[in-house]
PDB file of C-alpha atoms in Angstrom:
ATOM      1  CA  MET A  23      27.662  -8.307 -36.157  1.00  0.00           C
ATOM      2  CA  ASN A  24      28.592  -5.087 -34.388  1.00  0.00           C
ATOM      3  CA  ASN A  25      27.877  -4.136 -30.789  1.00  0.00           C
ATOM      4  CA  GLU A  26      24.798  -2.107 -31.796  1.00  0.00           C
ATOM      5  CA  GLU A  27      23.184  -5.021 -33.610  1.00  0.00           C
ATOM      6  CA  LEU A  28      23.956  -7.297 -30.657  1.00  0.00           C
ATOM      7  CA  LEU A  29      22.275  -4.882 -28.301  1.00  0.00           C
ATOM      8  CA  ILE A  30      19.187  -4.582 -30.542  1.00  0.00           C
ATOM      9  CA  ASN A  31      18.911  -8.355 -30.796  1.00  0.00           C
ATOM     10  CA  PHE A  32      19.305  -8.697 -27.072  1.00  0.00           C
ATOM     11  CA  LEU A  33      16.580  -6.175 -26.356  1.00  0.00           C
ATOM     12  CA  SER A  34      14.345  -7.759 -28.968  1.00  0.00           C
ATOM     13  CA  SER A  35      14.826 -11.157 -27.209  1.00  0.00           C
ATOM     14  CA  ILE A  36      13.811  -9.662 -23.899  1.00  0.00           C
ATOM     15  CA  SER A  37      10.779  -8.050 -25.484  1.00  0.00           C
ATOM     16  CA  VAL A  38       9.668 -11.372 -27.079  1.00  0.00           C
ATOM     17  CA  PHE A  39      10.252 -13.206 -23.758  1.00  0.00           C
ATOM     18  CA  LEU A  40       8.231 -10.763 -21.713  1.00  0.00           C
ATOM     19  CA  GLN A  41       5.348 -10.723 -24.194  1.00  0.00           C
ATOM     20  CA  THR A  42       5.044 -14.484 -24.424  1.00  0.00           C
ATOM     21  CA  ILE A  43       5.562 -15.809 -20.852  1.00  0.00           C
ATOM     22  CA  PRO A  44       2.516 -16.505 -18.662  1.00  0.00           C
ATOM     23  CA  ALA A  45       1.275 -13.867 -16.241  1.00  0.00           C
ATOM     24  CA  PRO A  46       2.500 -15.635 -13.077  1.00  0.00           C
ATOM     25  CA  VAL A  47       5.997 -15.673 -14.543  1.00  0.00           C
ATOM     26  CA  ILE A  48       5.716 -11.995 -15.281  1.00  0.00           C
ATOM     27  CA  VAL A  49       4.837 -11.345 -11.643  1.00  0.00           C
ATOM     28  CA  LEU A  50       7.815 -13.463 -10.511  1.00  0.00           C
ATOM     29  CA  VAL A  51      10.181 -11.651 -12.956  1.00  0.00           C
ATOM     30  CA  PHE A  52       9.022  -8.291 -11.596  1.00  0.00           C
ATOM     31  CA  PHE A  53       9.471  -9.132  -7.901  1.00  0.00           C
ATOM     32  CA  VAL A  54      12.841 -10.845  -8.455  1.00  0.00           C
ATOM     33  CA  THR A  55      14.116  -7.907 -10.563  1.00  0.00           C
ATOM     34  CA  TRP A  56      12.870  -5.466  -7.919  1.00  0.00           C
ATOM     35  CA  VAL A  57      14.673  -7.264  -5.110  1.00  0.00           C
ATOM     36  CA  VAL A  58      17.876  -7.887  -7.129  1.00  0.00           C
ATOM     37  CA  PHE A  59      18.225  -4.166  -8.050  1.00  0.00           C
ATOM     38  CA  TRP A  60      17.272  -3.011  -4.593  1.00  0.00           C
ATOM     39  CA  LEU A  61      19.580  -5.195  -2.474  1.00  0.00           C
ATOM     40  CA  PRO A  62      22.824  -3.445  -3.480  1.00  0.00           C
ATOM     41  CA  ILE A  63      21.184  -0.034  -2.794  1.00  0.00           C
ATOM     42  CA  ALA A  64      20.002  -1.289   0.606  1.00  0.00           C
ATOM     43  CA  ALA A  65      23.442  -2.613   1.443  1.00  0.00           C
ATOM     44  CA  ILE A  66      25.004   0.754   0.695  1.00  0.00           C
ATOM     45  CA  ILE A  67      22.385   2.523   2.764  1.00  0.00           C
ATOM     46  CA  LEU A  68      22.878   0.149   5.700  1.00  0.00           C
ATOM     47  CA  PHE A  69      26.649   0.544   5.456  1.00  0.00           C
ATOM     48  CA  PHE A  70      26.415   4.277   6.082  1.00  0.00           C
ATOM     49  CA  LEU A  71      23.770   3.925   8.821  1.00  0.00           C
ATOM     50  CA  PRO A  72      24.835   3.626  12.459  1.00  0.00           C
ATOM     51  CA  SER A  73      25.484  -0.036  13.380  1.00  0.00           C
ATOM     52  CA  THR A  74      22.429  -1.705  14.862  1.00  0.00           C
ATOM     53  CA  SER A  75      20.701  -5.109  14.757  1.00  0.00           C
ATOM     54  CA  GLN A  76      17.850  -5.639  12.331  1.00  0.00           C
ATOM     55  CA  GLU A  77      15.409  -6.298  15.185  1.00  0.00           C
ATOM     56  CA  ASN A  78      16.231  -2.922  16.759  1.00  0.00           C
ATOM     57  CA  LEU A  79      16.303  -0.988  13.493  1.00  0.00           C
ATOM     58  CA  ALA A  80      14.605   2.310  14.464  1.00  0.00           C
ATOM     59  CA  ALA A  81      11.731   3.568  12.345  1.00  0.00           C
ATOM     60  CA  GLU A  82      13.764   6.626  11.162  1.00  0.00           C
ATOM     61  CA  LYS A  83      16.520   4.287   9.940  1.00  0.00           C
ATOM     62  CA  LYS A  84      13.985   2.405   7.869  1.00  0.00           C
ATOM     63  CA  ILE A  85      12.956   5.560   5.954  1.00  0.00           C
ATOM     64  CA  PRO A  86      15.850   5.514   3.399  1.00  0.00           C
ATOM     65  CA  LEU A  87      15.341   1.884   2.801  1.00  0.00           C
ATOM     66  CA  VAL A  88      11.625   2.304   2.172  1.00  0.00           C
ATOM     67  CA  ILE A  89      12.274   5.362  -0.135  1.00  0.00           C
ATOM     68  CA  SER A  90      14.830   3.409  -2.145  1.00  0.00           C
ATOM     69  CA  LEU A  91      12.558   0.325  -2.464  1.00  0.00           C
ATOM     70  CA  TYR A  92       9.462   2.303  -3.441  1.00  0.00           C
ATOM     71  CA  SER A  93      11.390   4.514  -5.816  1.00  0.00           C
ATOM     72  CA  LEU A  94      12.628   1.536  -7.791  1.00  0.00           C
ATOM     73  CA  ALA A  95       9.269  -0.231  -8.255  1.00  0.00           C
ATOM     74  CA  PRO A  96       7.635   2.128 -10.720  1.00  0.00           C
ATOM     75  CA  ILE A  97      10.873   2.438 -12.744  1.00  0.00           C
ATOM     76  CA  ILE A  98      11.275  -1.319 -13.074  1.00  0.00           C
ATOM     77  CA  LEU A  99       7.571  -1.762 -13.963  1.00  0.00           C
ATOM     78  CA  TRP A 100       7.785   0.979 -16.525  1.00  0.00           C
ATOM     79  CA  LEU A 101      10.864  -0.601 -18.151  1.00  0.00           C
ATOM     80  CA  MET A 102       9.105  -3.965 -18.307  1.00  0.00           C
ATOM     81  CA  ASN A 103       6.068  -2.356 -19.784  1.00  0.00           C
ATOM     82  CA  GLN A 104       8.223  -0.786 -22.571  1.00  0.00           C
ATOM     83  CA  PHE A 105       9.323  -4.238 -23.631  1.00  0.00           C
ATOM     84  CA  ARG A 106       5.727  -5.483 -23.425  1.00  0.00           C
ATOM     85  CA  GLU A 107       4.348  -2.410 -25.233  1.00  0.00           C
ATOM     86  CA  ILE A 108       1.764  -1.625 -22.560  1.00  0.00           C
ATOM     87  CA  SER A 109       1.295   1.361 -20.250  1.00  0.00           C
ATOM     88  CA  TYR A 110       0.260   2.065 -16.709  1.00  0.00           C
ATOM     89  CA  ASN A 111      -3.270   2.591 -18.055  1.00  0.00           C
ATOM     90  CA  SER A 112      -3.559  -1.149 -18.336  1.00  0.00           C
ATOM     91  CA  TYR A 113      -3.235  -1.255 -14.520  1.00  0.00           C
ATOM     92  CA  GLY A 114      -5.863   1.320 -13.875  1.00  0.00           C
ATOM     93  CA  LEU A 115      -3.563   4.361 -13.403  1.00  0.00           C
ATOM     94  CA  TRP A 116      -4.855   7.216 -15.518  1.00  0.00           C
ATOM     95  CA  LEU A 117      -3.431  10.656 -15.123  1.00  0.00           C
ATOM     96  CA  ASN A 118      -6.625  12.577 -15.667  1.00  0.00           C
ATOM     97  CA  LEU A 119      -9.243  14.665 -13.834  1.00  0.00           C
ATOM     98  CA  SER A 120     -11.272  11.589 -12.924  1.00  0.00           C
ATOM     99  CA  THR A 121      -8.327  10.020 -11.170  1.00  0.00           C
ATOM    100  CA  ILE A 122      -7.672  13.224  -9.173  1.00  0.00           C
ATOM    101  CA  LEU A 123     -11.306  13.611  -8.215  1.00  0.00           C
ATOM    102  CA  THR A 124     -11.691  10.023  -7.043  1.00  0.00           C
ATOM    103  CA  LEU A 125      -8.340  10.309  -5.233  1.00  0.00           C
ATOM    104  CA  VAL A 126      -9.783  13.239  -3.239  1.00  0.00           C
ATOM    105  CA  VAL A 127     -13.051  11.358  -2.592  1.00  0.00           C
ATOM    106  CA  GLY A 128     -11.185   8.258  -1.468  1.00  0.00           C
ATOM    107  CA  CYS A 129      -8.886  10.188   0.820  1.00  0.00           C
ATOM    108  CA  LEU A 130     -11.831  11.910   2.500  1.00  0.00           C
ATOM    109  CA  LEU A 131     -13.676   8.639   2.856  1.00  0.00           C
ATOM    110  CA  GLY A 132     -10.591   6.982   4.439  1.00  0.00           C
ATOM    111  CA  VAL A 133     -10.187   9.835   6.949  1.00  0.00           C
ATOM    112  CA  ILE A 134     -13.900   9.958   7.767  1.00  0.00           C
ATOM    113  CA  THR A 135     -14.291   6.204   8.322  1.00  0.00           C
ATOM    114  CA  LEU A 136     -11.218   6.143  10.667  1.00  0.00           C
ATOM    115  CA  THR A 137     -12.551   9.290  12.460  1.00  0.00           C
ATOM    116  CA  ALA A 138     -15.875   7.601  12.951  1.00  0.00           C
ATOM    117  CA  VAL A 139     -14.323   4.480  14.426  1.00  0.00           C
ATOM    118  CA  PHE A 140     -12.036   6.450  16.804  1.00  0.00           C
ATOM    119  CA  SER A 141     -14.920   8.717  17.764  1.00  0.00           C
ATOM    120  CA  CYS A 142     -16.950   5.684  18.881  1.00  0.00           C
ATOM    121  CA  GLN A 143     -14.021   4.373  20.866  1.00  0.00           C
ATOM    122  CA  LEU A 144     -13.691   7.771  22.628  1.00  0.00           C
ATOM    123  CA  LEU A 145     -17.447   7.823  23.318  1.00  0.00           C
ATOM    124  CA  TRP A 146     -17.358   4.396  24.838  1.00  0.00           C
ATOM    125  CA  GLY A 147     -14.279   5.115  26.917  1.00  0.00           C
ATOM    126  CA  TRP A 148     -12.006   2.654  25.118  1.00  0.00           C
ATOM    127  CA  CYS A 149      -9.394   5.420  24.424  1.00  0.00           C
ATOM    128  CA  GLN A 150      -8.658   8.955  25.505  1.00  0.00           C
ATOM    129  CA  LEU A 151      -7.860  12.075  23.478  1.00  0.00           C
ATOM    130  CA  GLN A 152      -4.581  13.695  24.383  1.00  0.00           C
ATOM    131  CA  LYS A 153      -5.588  17.346  23.739  1.00  0.00           C
ATOM    132  CA  GLN A 154      -2.236  18.728  24.876  1.00  0.00           C
ATOM    133  CA  ASN A 155      -0.619  17.039  21.841  1.00  0.00           C
ATOM    134  CA  PHE A 156      -2.742  18.759  19.254  1.00  0.00           C
ATOM    135  CA  SER A 157      -0.060  21.433  18.876  1.00  0.00           C
ATOM    136  CA  GLN A 158       2.195  18.742  17.377  1.00  0.00           C
ATOM    137  CA  LEU A 159      -0.212  18.080  14.535  1.00  0.00           C
ATOM    138  CA  PRO A 160       0.016  21.142  12.199  1.00  0.00           C
ATOM    139  CA  PRO A 161       3.788  20.828  11.568  1.00  0.00           C
ATOM    140  CA  ILE A 162       3.521  17.200  10.534  1.00  0.00           C
ATOM    141  CA  LEU A 163       0.220  17.154   8.532  1.00  0.00           C
ATOM    142  CA  PHE A 164       1.630  18.046   5.129  1.00  0.00           C
ATOM    143  CA  SER A 165       4.870  15.963   5.246  1.00  0.00           C
ATOM    144  CA  ILE A 166       2.984  12.837   6.386  1.00  0.00           C
ATOM    145  CA  PHE A 167       0.398  13.441   3.773  1.00  0.00           C
ATOM    146  CA  LEU A 168       3.038  13.511   0.984  1.00  0.00           C
ATOM    147  CA  ILE A 169       4.634  10.315   2.373  1.00  0.00           C
ATOM    148  CA  ALA A 170       1.220   8.583   2.546  1.00  0.00           C
ATOM    149  CA  LEU A 171       0.384   9.757  -0.960  1.00  0.00           C
ATOM    150  CA  VAL A 172       3.555   8.357  -2.502  1.00  0.00           C
ATOM    151  CA  ILE A 173       3.631   5.083  -0.582  1.00  0.00           C
ATOM    152  CA  SER A 174      -0.082   4.498  -1.415  1.00  0.00           C
ATOM    153  CA  ALA A 175       0.482   5.339  -5.097  1.00  0.00           C
ATOM    154  CA  VAL A 176       3.329   2.762  -5.339  1.00  0.00           C
ATOM    155  CA  GLU A 177       1.458   0.031  -3.426  1.00  0.00           C
ATOM    156  CA  GLU A 178      -1.755   0.534  -5.401  1.00  0.00           C
ATOM    157  CA  LEU A 179       0.124   0.515  -8.730  1.00  0.00           C
ATOM    158  CA  ILE A 180       1.910  -2.680  -7.755  1.00  0.00           C
ATOM    159  CA  PHE A 181      -0.806  -4.698  -5.859  1.00  0.00           C
ATOM    160  CA  ARG A 182      -4.176  -3.422  -7.124  1.00  0.00           C
ATOM    161  CA  GLY A 183      -2.740  -2.479 -10.488  1.00  0.00           C
ATOM    162  CA  PHE A 184       0.045  -4.679 -11.897  1.00  0.00           C
ATOM    163  CA  LEU A 185      -0.427  -7.820  -9.718  1.00  0.00           C
ATOM    164  CA  LEU A 186      -4.218  -7.912  -9.766  1.00  0.00           C
ATOM    165  CA  THR A 187      -4.422  -7.327 -13.553  1.00  0.00           C
ATOM    166  CA  GLU A 188      -1.787  -9.974 -14.342  1.00  0.00           C
ATOM    167  CA  LEU A 189      -3.198 -12.688 -12.018  1.00  0.00           C
ATOM    168  CA  ALA A 190      -6.754 -11.966 -13.224  1.00  0.00           C
ATOM    169  CA  GLN A 191      -5.766 -13.048 -16.725  1.00  0.00           C
ATOM    170  CA  VAL A 192      -5.384 -16.639 -15.609  1.00  0.00           C
ATOM    171  CA  ASN A 193      -7.322 -16.896 -12.341  1.00  0.00           C
ATOM    172  CA  GLY A 194     -10.296 -14.543 -12.675  1.00  0.00           C
ATOM    173  CA  ILE A 195     -10.752 -11.299 -10.830  1.00  0.00           C
ATOM    174  CA  TRP A 196     -11.714 -12.632  -7.364  1.00  0.00           C
ATOM    175  CA  LEU A 197      -9.075 -15.301  -7.121  1.00  0.00           C
ATOM    176  CA  ALA A 198      -6.643 -12.666  -8.281  1.00  0.00           C
ATOM    177  CA  ALA A 199      -7.951 -10.323  -5.537  1.00  0.00           C
ATOM    178  CA  ILE A 200      -7.486 -12.984  -2.895  1.00  0.00           C
ATOM    179  CA  ALA A 201      -3.958 -13.859  -4.062  1.00  0.00           C
ATOM    180  CA  SER A 202      -2.771 -10.294  -4.555  1.00  0.00           C
ATOM    181  CA  SER A 203      -4.129  -9.340  -1.099  1.00  0.00           C
ATOM    182  CA  VAL A 204      -2.287 -12.268   0.522  1.00  0.00           C
ATOM    183  CA  ILE A 205       0.930 -11.144  -1.126  1.00  0.00           C
ATOM    184  CA  PHE A 206       0.230  -7.543  -0.097  1.00  0.00           C
ATOM    185  CA  ALA A 207      -0.263  -8.630   3.557  1.00  0.00           C
ATOM    186  CA  VAL A 208       2.609 -11.001   3.787  1.00  0.00           C
ATOM    187  CA  LEU A 209       5.143  -8.601   2.269  1.00  0.00           C
ATOM    188  CA  HIS A 210       4.528  -6.222   5.162  1.00  0.00           C
ATOM    189  CA  LEU A 211       6.500  -8.656   7.318  1.00  0.00           C
ATOM    190  CA  VAL A 212       9.627  -7.494   5.525  1.00  0.00           C
ATOM    191  CA  TRP A 213       9.818  -4.377   7.732  1.00  0.00           C
ATOM    192  CA  GLU A 214       8.564  -5.657  11.090  1.00  0.00           C
ATOM    193  CA  GLN A 215       7.399  -9.123  12.214  1.00  0.00           C
ATOM    194  CA  ARG A 216       6.180  -9.053  15.811  1.00  0.00           C
ATOM    195  CA  GLU A 217       3.609  -6.227  15.355  1.00  0.00           C
ATOM    196  CA  THR A 218       2.746  -7.146  11.786  1.00  0.00           C
ATOM    197  CA  ILE A 219       1.731 -10.779  12.298  1.00  0.00           C
ATOM    198  CA  PRO A 220      -1.483  -9.880  14.150  1.00  0.00           C
ATOM    199  CA  GLN A 221      -2.304  -7.420  11.353  1.00  0.00           C
ATOM    200  CA  ILE A 222      -2.086 -10.005   8.551  1.00  0.00           C
ATOM    201  CA  PRO A 223      -5.865 -10.732   8.403  1.00  0.00           C
ATOM    202  CA  GLY A 224      -6.645  -7.035   8.541  1.00  0.00           C
ATOM    203  CA  LEU A 225      -4.081  -6.269   5.853  1.00  0.00           C
ATOM    204  CA  TRP A 226      -5.523  -8.941   3.659  1.00  0.00           C
ATOM    205  CA  LEU A 227      -9.069  -7.555   4.114  1.00  0.00           C
ATOM    206  CA  MET A 228      -7.704  -4.058   3.406  1.00  0.00           C
ATOM    207  CA  GLY A 229      -6.360  -5.429   0.083  1.00  0.00           C
ATOM    208  CA  ILE A 230      -9.750  -6.945  -0.768  1.00  0.00           C
ATOM    209  CA  VAL A 231     -11.551  -3.632   0.031  1.00  0.00           C
ATOM    210  CA  LEU A 232      -9.045  -1.709  -2.158  1.00  0.00           C
ATOM    211  CA  VAL A 233      -9.650  -4.193  -5.000  1.00  0.00           C
ATOM    212  CA  GLY A 234     -13.321  -3.381  -4.602  1.00  0.00           C
ATOM    213  CA  ALA A 235     -12.538   0.311  -4.761  1.00  0.00           C
ATOM    214  CA  ARG A 236     -10.827  -0.172  -8.143  1.00  0.00           C
ATOM    215  CA  LEU A 237     -13.769  -2.212  -9.485  1.00  0.00           C
ATOM    216  CA  VAL A 238     -16.501   0.192  -8.494  1.00  0.00           C
ATOM    217  CA  ASN A 239     -14.421   3.058  -9.928  1.00  0.00           C
ATOM    218  CA  HIS A 240     -14.581   1.483 -13.455  1.00  0.00           C
ATOM    219  CA  ASP A 241     -11.098  -0.057 -13.156  1.00  0.00           C
ATOM    220  CA  ASN A 242      -9.527   3.287 -12.170  1.00  0.00           C
ATOM    221  CA  LEU A 243      -7.070   3.182  -9.246  1.00  0.00           C
ATOM    222  CA  GLY A 244      -7.913   6.716  -8.111  1.00  0.00           C
ATOM    223  CA  LEU A 245     -10.436   5.724  -5.425  1.00  0.00           C
ATOM    224  CA  ALA A 246      -8.275   2.909  -4.034  1.00  0.00           C
ATOM    225  CA  TRP A 247      -5.278   5.251  -3.997  1.00  0.00           C
ATOM    226  CA  GLY A 248      -7.206   7.871  -2.110  1.00  0.00           C
ATOM    227  CA  LEU A 249      -8.571   5.392   0.492  1.00  0.00           C
ATOM    228  CA  HIS A 250      -5.134   4.003   1.047  1.00  0.00           C
ATOM    229  CA  THR A 251      -3.702   7.513   1.411  1.00  0.00           C
ATOM    230  CA  GLY A 252      -6.425   8.643   3.796  1.00  0.00           C
ATOM    231  CA  TRP A 253      -5.936   5.614   6.092  1.00  0.00           C
ATOM    232  CA  VAL A 254      -2.130   5.865   6.221  1.00  0.00           C
ATOM    233  CA  TRP A 255      -2.216   9.592   6.686  1.00  0.00           C
ATOM    234  CA  ALA A 256      -4.777   9.515   9.544  1.00  0.00           C
ATOM    235  CA  ILE A 257      -3.101   6.637  11.429  1.00  0.00           C
ATOM    236  CA  ALA A 258       0.390   8.085  10.992  1.00  0.00           C
ATOM    237  CA  CYS A 259      -0.740  11.512  12.225  1.00  0.00           C
ATOM    238  CA  ILE A 260      -2.454   9.956  15.252  1.00  0.00           C
ATOM    239  CA  ASP A 261       0.588   7.882  16.134  1.00  0.00           C
ATOM    240  CA  THR A 262       3.221  10.491  15.474  1.00  0.00           C
ATOM    241  CA  ALA A 263       1.463  13.273  17.457  1.00  0.00           C
ATOM    242  CA  GLY A 264       0.375  10.812  20.211  1.00  0.00           C
ATOM    243  CA  LEU A 265      -3.246  11.938  19.984  1.00  0.00           C
ATOM    244  CA  ILE A 266      -4.774   8.708  21.382  1.00  0.00           C
ATOM    245  CA  THR A 267      -4.003   6.543  24.416  1.00  0.00           C
ATOM    246  CA  TYR A 268      -5.974   3.355  25.180  1.00  0.00           C
ATOM    247  CA  THR A 269      -7.693   2.918  28.523  1.00  0.00           C
ATOM    248  CA  GLY A 270      -7.564  -0.853  28.627  1.00  0.00           C
ATOM    249  CA  LYS A 271     -11.356  -1.105  29.283  1.00  0.00           C
ATOM    250  CA  VAL A 272     -11.580  -3.667  26.513  1.00  0.00           C
ATOM    251  CA  PRO A 273      -9.141  -6.393  25.366  1.00  0.00           C
ATOM    252  CA  GLU A 274      -6.410  -5.662  22.840  1.00  0.00           C
ATOM    253  CA  TRP A 275      -8.093  -7.832  20.266  1.00  0.00           C
ATOM    254  CA  VAL A 276     -10.905  -5.276  20.198  1.00  0.00           C
ATOM    255  CA  THR A 277      -8.894  -2.027  19.802  1.00  0.00           C
ATOM    256  CA  GLY A 278      -5.922  -3.647  18.068  1.00  0.00           C
ATOM    257  CA  LYS A 279      -2.951  -5.578  19.422  1.00  0.00           C
ATOM    258  CA  TYR A 280       0.149  -3.394  19.924  1.00  0.00           C
ATOM    259  CA  GLN A 281      -2.161  -0.429  19.342  1.00  0.00           C
ATOM    260  CA  LYS A 282      -2.506  -1.312  15.651  1.00  0.00           C
ATOM    261  CA  PRO A 283      -6.101  -0.929  14.515  1.00  0.00           C
ATOM    262  CA  LEU A 284      -5.776  -3.572  11.767  1.00  0.00           C
ATOM    263  CA  ALA A 285      -4.973  -6.113  14.464  1.00  0.00           C
ATOM    264  CA  GLY A 286      -8.314  -5.593  16.197  1.00  0.00           C
ATOM    265  CA  VAL A 287     -12.076  -5.552  15.754  1.00  0.00           C
ATOM    266  CA  THR A 288     -12.154  -1.755  15.371  1.00  0.00           C
ATOM    267  CA  GLY A 289      -9.842  -1.759  12.322  1.00  0.00           C
ATOM    268  CA  ILE A 290     -11.792  -4.596  10.711  1.00  0.00           C
ATOM    269  CA  THR A 291     -14.994  -2.733  11.369  1.00  0.00           C
ATOM    270  CA  CYS A 292     -13.555   0.301   9.672  1.00  0.00           C
ATOM    271  CA  LEU A 293     -12.809  -1.746   6.556  1.00  0.00           C
ATOM    272  CA  LEU A 294     -16.243  -3.350   6.534  1.00  0.00           C
ATOM    273  CA  ILE A 295     -17.916   0.049   6.816  1.00  0.00           C
ATOM    274  CA  THR A 296     -15.818   1.253   3.869  1.00  0.00           C
ATOM    275  CA  ALA A 297     -16.837  -1.881   1.892  1.00  0.00           C
ATOM    276  CA  ILE A 298     -20.493  -1.171   2.596  1.00  0.00           C
ATOM    277  CA  VAL A 299     -20.100   2.445   1.460  1.00  0.00           C
ATOM    278  CA  LEU A 300     -18.368   1.338  -1.682  1.00  0.00           C
ATOM    279  CA  ALA A 301     -21.131  -1.172  -2.446  1.00  0.00           C
ATOM    280  CA  LEU A 302     -23.838   1.370  -1.856  1.00  0.00           C
ATOM    281  CA  GLY A 303     -22.042   3.918  -4.038  1.00  0.00           C
ATOM    282  CA  LYS A 304     -21.354   1.511  -6.918  1.00  0.00           C
ATOM    283  CA  GLY A 305     -24.148   2.876  -9.038  1.00  0.00           C
ATOM    284  CA  ILE A 306     -23.368   6.525  -8.462  1.00  0.00           C
TER     285      ILE A 306
END
């Protein structure tokens, strides 16, 4: 048997393995493969970064790590899907006009709901608008939008696409929604722990709402992708430009611990408002 035949047999064995193993094992294989391929890349990146402790790793130094991690995920998932003879369509990602339109609608809804929540906080005196910082906004709008668009695309493909679809095969859609949202929330601890822990319930609820967005959009990820993009874009722009400062008139658990909306009542309220809008718009 020559090398070509050995390679064909090896690839055939992988294909049979991936097509026959249970969905939870598929999920495990994906995440393990993702980490195994990413760790050497991360090690190389960290080697060339200025020496610093993990706890004090600045946000700008995390960017190449995030880019490398998120760039790998779709590639690994695509390769696995080739062996399993399925496409991204199975996970709700359709590259068509409907996806683009619902992406735009979702993005607008995400920005509008966050704007409404922050407007109420301004009206009630819980925070103040730093008008002098508005000049910092135009130069960063487009770049932050692109980052938000890509990050949201990968996270929706993985968590509301691949993970939800696979787990739903054995657990039903809502148990799968709960489990995938738990994994989505907990994995955010990889980058930062102290400020992320209070956000875990909010991140979990965010995952549930985004599952709902996929379901009301006839299994298409466009709406969830748009919502996710809108939220990340709006929050990142506000934080980067320093548009908001909190007055301290209400406790942190209301506005969000460490100034993170998902760690407070206001962020949860934003998610619940979005869920209501999605429920009302289900039949549209």
